Coordinates of C-alpha atoms in Angstrom, one line a residue:
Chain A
X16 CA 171.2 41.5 242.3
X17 CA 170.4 38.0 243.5
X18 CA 171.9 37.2 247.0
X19 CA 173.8 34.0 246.8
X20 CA 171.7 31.1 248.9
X21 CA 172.6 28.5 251.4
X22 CA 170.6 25.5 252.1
X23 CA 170.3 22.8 254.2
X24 CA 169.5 19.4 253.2
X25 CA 167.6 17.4 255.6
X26 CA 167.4 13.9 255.3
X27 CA 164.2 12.0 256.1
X28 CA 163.1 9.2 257.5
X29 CA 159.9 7.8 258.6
X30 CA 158.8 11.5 259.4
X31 CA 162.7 12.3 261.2
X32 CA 165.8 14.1 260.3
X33 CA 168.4 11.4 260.3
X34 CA 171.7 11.4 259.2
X35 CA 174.1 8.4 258.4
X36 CA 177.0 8.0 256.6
X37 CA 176.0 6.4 253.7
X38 CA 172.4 6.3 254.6
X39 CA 173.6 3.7 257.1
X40 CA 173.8 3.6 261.1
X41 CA 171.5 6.7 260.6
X42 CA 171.1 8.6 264.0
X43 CA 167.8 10.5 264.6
X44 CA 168.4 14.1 264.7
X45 CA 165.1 15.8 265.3
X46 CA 161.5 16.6 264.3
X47 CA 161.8 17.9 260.4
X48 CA 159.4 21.2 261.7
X49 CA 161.3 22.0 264.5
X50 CA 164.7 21.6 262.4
X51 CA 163.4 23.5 260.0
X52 CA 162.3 26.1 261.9
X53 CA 165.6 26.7 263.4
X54 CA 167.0 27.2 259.9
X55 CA 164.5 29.8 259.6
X56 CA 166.0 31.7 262.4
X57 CA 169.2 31.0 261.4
X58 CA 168.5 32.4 257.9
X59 CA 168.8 29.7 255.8
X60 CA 167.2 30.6 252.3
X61 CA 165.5 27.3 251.4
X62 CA 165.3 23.4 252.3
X63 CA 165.7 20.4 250.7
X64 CA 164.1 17.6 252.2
X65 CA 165.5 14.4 250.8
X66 CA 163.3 11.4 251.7
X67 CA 166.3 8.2 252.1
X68 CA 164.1 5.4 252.3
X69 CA 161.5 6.4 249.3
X70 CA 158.8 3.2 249.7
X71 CA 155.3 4.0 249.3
X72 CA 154.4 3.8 252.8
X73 CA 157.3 6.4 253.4
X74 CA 156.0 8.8 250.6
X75 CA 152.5 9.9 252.7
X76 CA 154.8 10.2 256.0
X77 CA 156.8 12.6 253.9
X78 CA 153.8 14.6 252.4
X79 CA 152.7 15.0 256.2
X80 CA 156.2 15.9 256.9
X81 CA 156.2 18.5 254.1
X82 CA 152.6 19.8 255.2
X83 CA 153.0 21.0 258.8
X84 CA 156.3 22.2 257.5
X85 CA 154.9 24.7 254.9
X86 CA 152.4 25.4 258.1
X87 CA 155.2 27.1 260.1
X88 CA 158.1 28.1 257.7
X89 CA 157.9 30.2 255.4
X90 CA 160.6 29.7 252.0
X91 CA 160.8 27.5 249.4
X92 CA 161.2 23.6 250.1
X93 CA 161.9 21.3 248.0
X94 CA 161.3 17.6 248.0
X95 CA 163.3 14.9 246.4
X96 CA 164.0 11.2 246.9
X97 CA 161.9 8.2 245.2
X98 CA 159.9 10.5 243.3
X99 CA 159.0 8.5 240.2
X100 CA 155.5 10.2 238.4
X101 CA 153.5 12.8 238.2
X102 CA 151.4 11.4 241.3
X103 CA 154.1 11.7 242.8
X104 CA 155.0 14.7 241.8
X105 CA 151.2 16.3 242.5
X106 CA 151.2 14.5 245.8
X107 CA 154.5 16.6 247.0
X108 CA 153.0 20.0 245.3
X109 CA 150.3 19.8 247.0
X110 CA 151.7 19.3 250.5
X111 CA 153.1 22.8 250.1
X112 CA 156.4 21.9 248.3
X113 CA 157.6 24.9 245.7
X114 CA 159.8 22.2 243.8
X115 CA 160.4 18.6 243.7
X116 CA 163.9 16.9 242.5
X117 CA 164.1 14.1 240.2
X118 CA 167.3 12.1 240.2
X119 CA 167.3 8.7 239.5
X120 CA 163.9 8.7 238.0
X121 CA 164.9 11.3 235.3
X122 CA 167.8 8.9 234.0
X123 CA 165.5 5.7 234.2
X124 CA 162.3 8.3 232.0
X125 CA 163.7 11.5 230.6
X126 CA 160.1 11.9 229.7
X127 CA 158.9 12.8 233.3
X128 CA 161.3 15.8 233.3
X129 CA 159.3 17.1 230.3
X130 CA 156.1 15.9 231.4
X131 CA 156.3 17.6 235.0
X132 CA 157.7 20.6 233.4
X133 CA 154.6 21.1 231.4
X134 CA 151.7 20.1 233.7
X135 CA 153.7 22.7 236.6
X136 CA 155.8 24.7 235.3
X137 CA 159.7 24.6 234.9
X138 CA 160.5 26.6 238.0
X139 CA 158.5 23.3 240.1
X140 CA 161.5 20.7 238.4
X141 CA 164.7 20.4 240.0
X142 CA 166.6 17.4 238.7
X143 CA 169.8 16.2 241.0
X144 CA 172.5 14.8 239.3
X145 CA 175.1 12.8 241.3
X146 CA 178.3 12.6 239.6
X147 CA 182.2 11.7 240.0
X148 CA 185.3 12.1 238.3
X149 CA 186.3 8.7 235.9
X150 CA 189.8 8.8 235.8
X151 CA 189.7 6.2 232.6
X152 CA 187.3 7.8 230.5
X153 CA 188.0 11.1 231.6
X154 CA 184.7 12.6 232.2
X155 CA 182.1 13.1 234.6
X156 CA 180.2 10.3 234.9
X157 CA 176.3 10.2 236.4
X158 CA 175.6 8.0 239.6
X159 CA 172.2 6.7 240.9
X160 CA 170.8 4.8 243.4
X161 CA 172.6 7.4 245.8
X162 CA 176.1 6.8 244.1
X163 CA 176.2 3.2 244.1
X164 CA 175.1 3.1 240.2
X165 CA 177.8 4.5 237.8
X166 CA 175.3 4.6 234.8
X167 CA 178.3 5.8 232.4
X168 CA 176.1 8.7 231.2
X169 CA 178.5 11.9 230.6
X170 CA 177.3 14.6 233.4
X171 CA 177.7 17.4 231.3
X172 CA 175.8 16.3 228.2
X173 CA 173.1 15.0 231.0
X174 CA 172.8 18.4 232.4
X175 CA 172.2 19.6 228.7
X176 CA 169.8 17.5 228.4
X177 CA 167.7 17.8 231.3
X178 CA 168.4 21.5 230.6
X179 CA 166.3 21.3 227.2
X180 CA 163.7 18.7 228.6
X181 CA 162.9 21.4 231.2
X182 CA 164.0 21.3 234.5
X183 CA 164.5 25.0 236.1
X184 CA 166.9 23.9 238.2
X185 CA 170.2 21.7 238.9
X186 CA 171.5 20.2 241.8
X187 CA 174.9 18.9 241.2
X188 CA 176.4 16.7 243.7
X189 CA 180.0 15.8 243.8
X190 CA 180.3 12.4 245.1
X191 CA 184.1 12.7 244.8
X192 CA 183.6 15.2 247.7
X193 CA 181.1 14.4 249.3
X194 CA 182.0 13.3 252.7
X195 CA 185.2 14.6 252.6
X196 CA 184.7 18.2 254.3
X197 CA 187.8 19.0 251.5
X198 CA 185.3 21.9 249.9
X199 CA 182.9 21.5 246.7
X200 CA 184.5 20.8 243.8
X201 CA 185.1 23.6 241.9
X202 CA 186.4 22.2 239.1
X203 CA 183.4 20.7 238.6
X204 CA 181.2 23.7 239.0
X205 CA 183.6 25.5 236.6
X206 CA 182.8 23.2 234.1
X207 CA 179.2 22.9 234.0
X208 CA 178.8 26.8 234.5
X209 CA 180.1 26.4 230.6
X210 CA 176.7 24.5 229.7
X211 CA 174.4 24.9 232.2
X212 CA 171.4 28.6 231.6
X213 CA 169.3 27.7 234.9
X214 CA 169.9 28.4 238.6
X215 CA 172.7 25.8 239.8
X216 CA 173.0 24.4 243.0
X217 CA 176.6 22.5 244.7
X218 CA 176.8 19.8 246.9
X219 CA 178.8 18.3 248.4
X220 CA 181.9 18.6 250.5
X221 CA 181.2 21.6 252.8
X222 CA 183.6 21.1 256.2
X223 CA 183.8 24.9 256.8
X224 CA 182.6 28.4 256.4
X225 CA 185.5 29.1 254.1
X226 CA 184.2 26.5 251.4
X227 CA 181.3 28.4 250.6
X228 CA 182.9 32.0 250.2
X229 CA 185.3 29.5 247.3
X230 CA 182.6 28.5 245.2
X231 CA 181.0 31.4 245.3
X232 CA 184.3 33.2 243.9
X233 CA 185.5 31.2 242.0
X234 CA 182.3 29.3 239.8
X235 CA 178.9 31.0 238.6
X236 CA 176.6 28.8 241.2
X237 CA 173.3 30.3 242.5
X238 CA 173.4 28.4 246.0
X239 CA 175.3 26.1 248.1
X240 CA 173.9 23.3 249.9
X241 CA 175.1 21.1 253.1
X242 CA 173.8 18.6 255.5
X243 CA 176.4 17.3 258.2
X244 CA 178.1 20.5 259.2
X245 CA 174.4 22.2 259.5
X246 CA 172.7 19.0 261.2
X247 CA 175.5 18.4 263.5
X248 CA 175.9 22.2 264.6
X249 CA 179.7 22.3 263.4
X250 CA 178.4 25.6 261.2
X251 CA 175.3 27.6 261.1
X252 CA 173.5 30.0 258.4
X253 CA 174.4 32.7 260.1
X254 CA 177.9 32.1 260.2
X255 CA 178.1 30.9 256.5
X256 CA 176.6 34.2 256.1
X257 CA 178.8 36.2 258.2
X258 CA 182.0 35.1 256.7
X259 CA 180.1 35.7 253.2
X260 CA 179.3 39.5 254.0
X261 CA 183.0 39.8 254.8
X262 CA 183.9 38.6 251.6
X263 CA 181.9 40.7 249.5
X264 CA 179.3 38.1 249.0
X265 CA 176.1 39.2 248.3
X266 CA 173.8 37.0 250.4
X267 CA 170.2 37.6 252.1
Chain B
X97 CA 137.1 36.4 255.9
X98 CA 139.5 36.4 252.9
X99 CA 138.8 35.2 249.5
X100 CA 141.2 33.6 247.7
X101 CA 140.2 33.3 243.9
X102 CA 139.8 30.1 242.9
X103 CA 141.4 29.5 238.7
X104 CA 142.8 26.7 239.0
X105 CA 146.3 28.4 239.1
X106 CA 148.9 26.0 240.4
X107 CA 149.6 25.7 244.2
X108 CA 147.6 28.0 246.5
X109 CA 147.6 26.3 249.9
X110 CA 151.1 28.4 250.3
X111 CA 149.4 31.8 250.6
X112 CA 146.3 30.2 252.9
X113 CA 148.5 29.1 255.3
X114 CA 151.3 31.7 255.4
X115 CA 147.6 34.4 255.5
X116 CA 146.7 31.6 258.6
X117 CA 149.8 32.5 260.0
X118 CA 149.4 36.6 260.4
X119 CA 145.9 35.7 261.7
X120 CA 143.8 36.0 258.3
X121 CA 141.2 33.2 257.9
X122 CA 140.6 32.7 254.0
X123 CA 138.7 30.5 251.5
X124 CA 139.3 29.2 248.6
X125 CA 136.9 30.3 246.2
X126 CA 135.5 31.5 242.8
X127 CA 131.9 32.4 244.1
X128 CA 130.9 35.8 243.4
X129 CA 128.7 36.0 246.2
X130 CA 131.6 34.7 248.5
X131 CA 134.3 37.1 246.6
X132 CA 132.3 40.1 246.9
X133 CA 131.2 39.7 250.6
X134 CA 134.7 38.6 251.8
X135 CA 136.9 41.6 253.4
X136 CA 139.7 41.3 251.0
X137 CA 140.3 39.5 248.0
X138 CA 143.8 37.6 247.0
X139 CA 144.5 37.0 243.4
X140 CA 147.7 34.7 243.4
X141 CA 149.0 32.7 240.4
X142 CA 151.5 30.6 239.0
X143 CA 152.0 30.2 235.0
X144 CA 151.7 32.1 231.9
X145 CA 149.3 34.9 231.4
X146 CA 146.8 34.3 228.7
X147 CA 145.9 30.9 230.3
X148 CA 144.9 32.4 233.2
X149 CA 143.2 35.3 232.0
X150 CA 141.3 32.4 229.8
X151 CA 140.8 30.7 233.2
X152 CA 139.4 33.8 234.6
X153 CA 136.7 34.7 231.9
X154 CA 135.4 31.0 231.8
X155 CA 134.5 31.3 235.5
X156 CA 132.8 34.7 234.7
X157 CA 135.2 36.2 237.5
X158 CA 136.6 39.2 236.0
X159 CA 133.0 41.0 236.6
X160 CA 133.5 39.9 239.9
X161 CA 136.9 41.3 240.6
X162 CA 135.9 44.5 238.6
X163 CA 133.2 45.0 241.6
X164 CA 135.7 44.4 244.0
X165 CA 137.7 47.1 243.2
X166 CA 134.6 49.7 242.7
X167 CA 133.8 48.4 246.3
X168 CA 137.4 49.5 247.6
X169 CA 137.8 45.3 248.7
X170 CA 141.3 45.2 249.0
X171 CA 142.6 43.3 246.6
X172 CA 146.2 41.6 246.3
X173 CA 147.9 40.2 243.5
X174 CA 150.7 37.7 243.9
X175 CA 153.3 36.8 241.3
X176 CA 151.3 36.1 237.9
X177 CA 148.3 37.5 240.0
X178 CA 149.8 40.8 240.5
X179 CA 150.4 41.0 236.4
X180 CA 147.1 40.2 236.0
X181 CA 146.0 43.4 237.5
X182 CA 147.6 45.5 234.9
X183 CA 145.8 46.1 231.1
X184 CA 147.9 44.2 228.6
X185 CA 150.5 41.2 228.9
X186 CA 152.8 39.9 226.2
X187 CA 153.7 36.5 227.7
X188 CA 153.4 33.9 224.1
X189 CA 151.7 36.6 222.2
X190 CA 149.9 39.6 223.5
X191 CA 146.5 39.4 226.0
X192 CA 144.4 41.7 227.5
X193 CA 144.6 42.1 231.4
X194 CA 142.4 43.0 233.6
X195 CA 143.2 46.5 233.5
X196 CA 143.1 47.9 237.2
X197 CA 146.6 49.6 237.1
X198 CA 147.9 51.3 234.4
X199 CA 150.9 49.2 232.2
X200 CA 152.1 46.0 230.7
X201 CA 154.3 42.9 231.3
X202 CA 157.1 42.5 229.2
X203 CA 159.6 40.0 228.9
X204 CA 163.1 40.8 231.6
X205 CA 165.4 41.7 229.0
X206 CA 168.7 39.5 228.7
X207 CA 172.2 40.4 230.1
X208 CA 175.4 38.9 230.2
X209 CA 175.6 36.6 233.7
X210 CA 171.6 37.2 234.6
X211 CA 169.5 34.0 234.1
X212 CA 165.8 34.5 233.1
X213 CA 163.6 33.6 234.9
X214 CA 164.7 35.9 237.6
X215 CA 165.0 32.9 240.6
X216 CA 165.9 33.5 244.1
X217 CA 165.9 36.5 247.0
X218 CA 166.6 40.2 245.3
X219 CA 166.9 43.4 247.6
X220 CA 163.9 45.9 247.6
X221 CA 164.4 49.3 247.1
X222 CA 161.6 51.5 248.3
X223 CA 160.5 54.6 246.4
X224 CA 157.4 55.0 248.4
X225 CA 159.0 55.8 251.8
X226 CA 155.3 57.1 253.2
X227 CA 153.3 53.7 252.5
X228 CA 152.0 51.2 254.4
X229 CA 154.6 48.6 252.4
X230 CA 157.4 50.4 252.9
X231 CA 159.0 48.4 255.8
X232 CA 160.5 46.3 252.7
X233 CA 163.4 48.7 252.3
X234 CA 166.0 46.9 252.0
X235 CA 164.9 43.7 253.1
X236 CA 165.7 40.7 250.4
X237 CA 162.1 38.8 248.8
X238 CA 161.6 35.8 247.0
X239 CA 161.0 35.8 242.9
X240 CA 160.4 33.5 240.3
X241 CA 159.5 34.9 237.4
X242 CA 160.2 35.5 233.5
X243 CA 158.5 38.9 232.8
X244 CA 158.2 42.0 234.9
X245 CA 155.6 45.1 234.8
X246 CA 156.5 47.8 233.1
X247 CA 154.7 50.6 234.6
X248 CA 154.3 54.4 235.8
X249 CA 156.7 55.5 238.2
X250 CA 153.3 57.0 240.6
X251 CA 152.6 53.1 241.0
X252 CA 155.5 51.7 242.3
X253 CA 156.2 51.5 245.8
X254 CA 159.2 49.5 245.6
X255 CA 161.5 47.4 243.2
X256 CA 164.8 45.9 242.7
X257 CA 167.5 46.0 240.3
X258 CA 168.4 42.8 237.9
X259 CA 168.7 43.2 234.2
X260 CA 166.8 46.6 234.6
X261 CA 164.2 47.6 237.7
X262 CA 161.7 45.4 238.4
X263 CA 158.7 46.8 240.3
X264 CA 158.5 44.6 243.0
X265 CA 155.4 46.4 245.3
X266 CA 152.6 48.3 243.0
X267 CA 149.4 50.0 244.9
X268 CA 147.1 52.4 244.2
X269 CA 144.0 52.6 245.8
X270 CA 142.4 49.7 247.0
X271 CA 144.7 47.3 244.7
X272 CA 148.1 46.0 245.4
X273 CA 150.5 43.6 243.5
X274 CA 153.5 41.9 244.9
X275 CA 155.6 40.5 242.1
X276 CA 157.8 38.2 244.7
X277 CA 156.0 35.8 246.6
X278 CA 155.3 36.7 250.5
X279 CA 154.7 33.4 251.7
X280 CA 158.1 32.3 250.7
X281 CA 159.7 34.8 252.1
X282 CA 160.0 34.6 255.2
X283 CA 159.4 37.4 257.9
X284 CA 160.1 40.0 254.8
X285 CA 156.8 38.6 253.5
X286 CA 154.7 38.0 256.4
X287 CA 155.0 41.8 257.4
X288 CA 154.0 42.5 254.3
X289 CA 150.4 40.4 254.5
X290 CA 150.6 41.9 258.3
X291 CA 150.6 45.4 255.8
X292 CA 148.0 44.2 253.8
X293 CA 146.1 42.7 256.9
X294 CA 145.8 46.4 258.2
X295 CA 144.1 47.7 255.1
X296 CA 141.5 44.8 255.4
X297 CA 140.7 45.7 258.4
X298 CA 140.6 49.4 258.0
X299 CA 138.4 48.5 254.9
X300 CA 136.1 46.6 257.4
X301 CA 135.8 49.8 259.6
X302 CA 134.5 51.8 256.6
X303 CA 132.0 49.1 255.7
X304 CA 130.5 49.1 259.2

């Protein structure tokens, strides 16, 4: 059986972990290598590096970033944020990424999904999807530009979608709670269990170790990812881990 | 030296550094001379089967790796490299292998709640408690991948259960597979090129 995985998110930003809220008043939390190392230790399963700023300039700092990390630690990364073609795509690849993750970018050109799928392989394309809860239209609604775009687009039908166009993996962020430290949002994960075949990965809302052990139980995702609570020491792996043995949990 | 075989077969630079790591230098290369003069040989790979295999005989390498097994080079397949080794794959249609362990790779059959491909860290289970790979007992790996080798019990050093047992370490003689990837997985895999590192250099010994 496949353990269940927890990953960290790191955010980047001109070659440092930083964290805001918002992606503003962002505080410098460390060298990526030596942050990701300690999730090594700590037994983390995989990263996500999430470039925040996403220029040009930023994307070779980041491919530096992602090569002295594949150097020293050893599980799958994956790099999102600003990644627009298959340069882009090729650049991060070759680095040492496993994956990349296409947010934005997939709503604005479907076609990449397809296009990256093909050239490297479905298990290479991650695509993110942001969503929230419209109380007037009743549906899950997809947000870009970090959640400040509602594009109207129906989350569900977009996971389909992305689903058929070829990405191998989804990583579905609540921005209803994000931030909050309430817990992921089940019901959301409940209802794109219904529609979604590939590995699925939650986000957002992790304030404590019990918040894992509840998605895990109660929805079909593969993985659970946080960023705060890790970066700022309130949790570690291990102790996600921990409390997930104790609850019958299968996890590495 | 190691030689790394050179297809064009997705991202490679994984496996160099992660064999940098344990203290194996390695090359990136589909030279014959280089191949066959190198103290072990790595056959990785990433995609579908009869592509690769195409990719193989328009570089004239399967020769090559043919010699390197009658030379005893130890030789380790990774992922699509180690079901490469084996003689017939059925990935879009069916393809001839290269035929160095006895089997084929089949498509991991479906079951309620199991997602195909197989992604993420799955517990080994070793069968082979007396080989050099069996410190894996128990410890979780990391897989990607849609089809699995079907294959002699006298083969498999270890596996791990999904929709039916996977072989997850296959050796006999001089030729291993790994069906996870060891350079993603963290100190599970790196003992496990540490393993491999100690035939290399035990092959070296017998050359000298």
């Amino acid at each position: 059986m496949l353990a269940k995985r927890i990953i960290p998110c790191l955010d980047v930003d001109d070659g440092r972990v930083k964290k805001g809220i918002n992606f503003v008043n962002l505080r410098d939390i460390g060298d990526p290598v030596e942050i990701a190392a300690m999730y090594q230790e700590q037994g983390a399963d995989e990263l996500v590096f999430l470039d925040i700023t996403a220029t040009n300039e930023q994307r070779k700092t980041m491919a530096d970033v992602i090569e002295r990390v594949s150097s020293q630690v050893f599980m799958p990364l994956t790099v999102g944020g600003g990644i627009r073609s298959i340069e882009d795509m090729q650049t991060m690849l070759r680095a040492g990424a496993d994956k990349v993750s296409l947010n934005s970018a997939a709503v604005n050109n479907p076609a990449l999904i397809q296009q990256g799928a093909e050239k490297f392989g479905s298990q290479c394309i991650v695509v993110a999807i942001d969503t929230w809860w419209n109380e007037e239209t009743e549906q899950y609604d997809v947000m870009v530009k970090g959640g400040r775009e509602d594009t109207g687009l129906n989350a569900i039908q977009w996971a389909k979608v992305v689903q058929k166009l070829g990405a191998g993996e989804l990583l579905i962020t609540s921005m209803d709670a994000d931030g909050t430290k309430n817990g992921f949002d089940i019901a959301l994960y409940q209802a794109m269990d219904e529609v979604v075949d590939v590995p699925l990965i939650a986000s957002g809302g992790v304030g404590k170790v019990e918040d894992f052990s509840e998605v895990f139980q109660e929805t079909n995702v593969d993985a659970g990812l946080a960023a705060s609570v890790f970066h700022f020491r309130e949790l570690t792996v291990d102790q996600v881990k921990a409390h997930l043995r104790e609850q019958k949990v299968v996890v590495r | 030296m190691i030689a790394v075989i050179d297809y064009d077969t997705g991202n490679v630079k994984n496996v160099m550094k992660a064999l940098t790591y344990v203290g194996l230098e390695s090359i990136l290369t589909d030279d014959a001379d280089e191949i066959l003069s190198a103290d072990g040989v790595i056959l990785p790979g990433v995609g579908s089967f009869g592509p690769a295999m195409d990719e193989l005989n328009k570089r004239d390498l399967v020769p090559v790796l043919q010699e390197v097994v009658q030379r005893k080079i130890p030789l380790l397949g990774i992922c699509l490299g180690m079901q490469l080794l084996f003689e017939t794959g059925y990935e879009f249609g069916q393809h001839q292998g290269l035929g160095f362990l006895p089997g084929k790779i089949v498509e991991i059959p479906a079951k309620e709640g199991l997602k195909v491909p197989e992604m993420g860290w799955n517990q080994n289970e070793v069968l082979q408690p007396a080989s050099r790979f069996a410190g894996v007992d128990g410890k979780f790996t990391y897989f990607v991948h849609s089809f699995y080798a079907d294959c002699p019990q006298e083969i498999v050093v270890a596996g791990v259960q999904y929709s039916t047992f996977i072989p997850s370490v296959v050796s006999q003689g001089s030729v291993v597979g790994m069906q996870f990837h060891p350079e993603k997985s963290t100190d599970a895999g790196l003992d496990l090129l540490k393993a491999y590192k100690g035939m290399v250099e035990e092959y070296v010994d017998t050359r000298n």
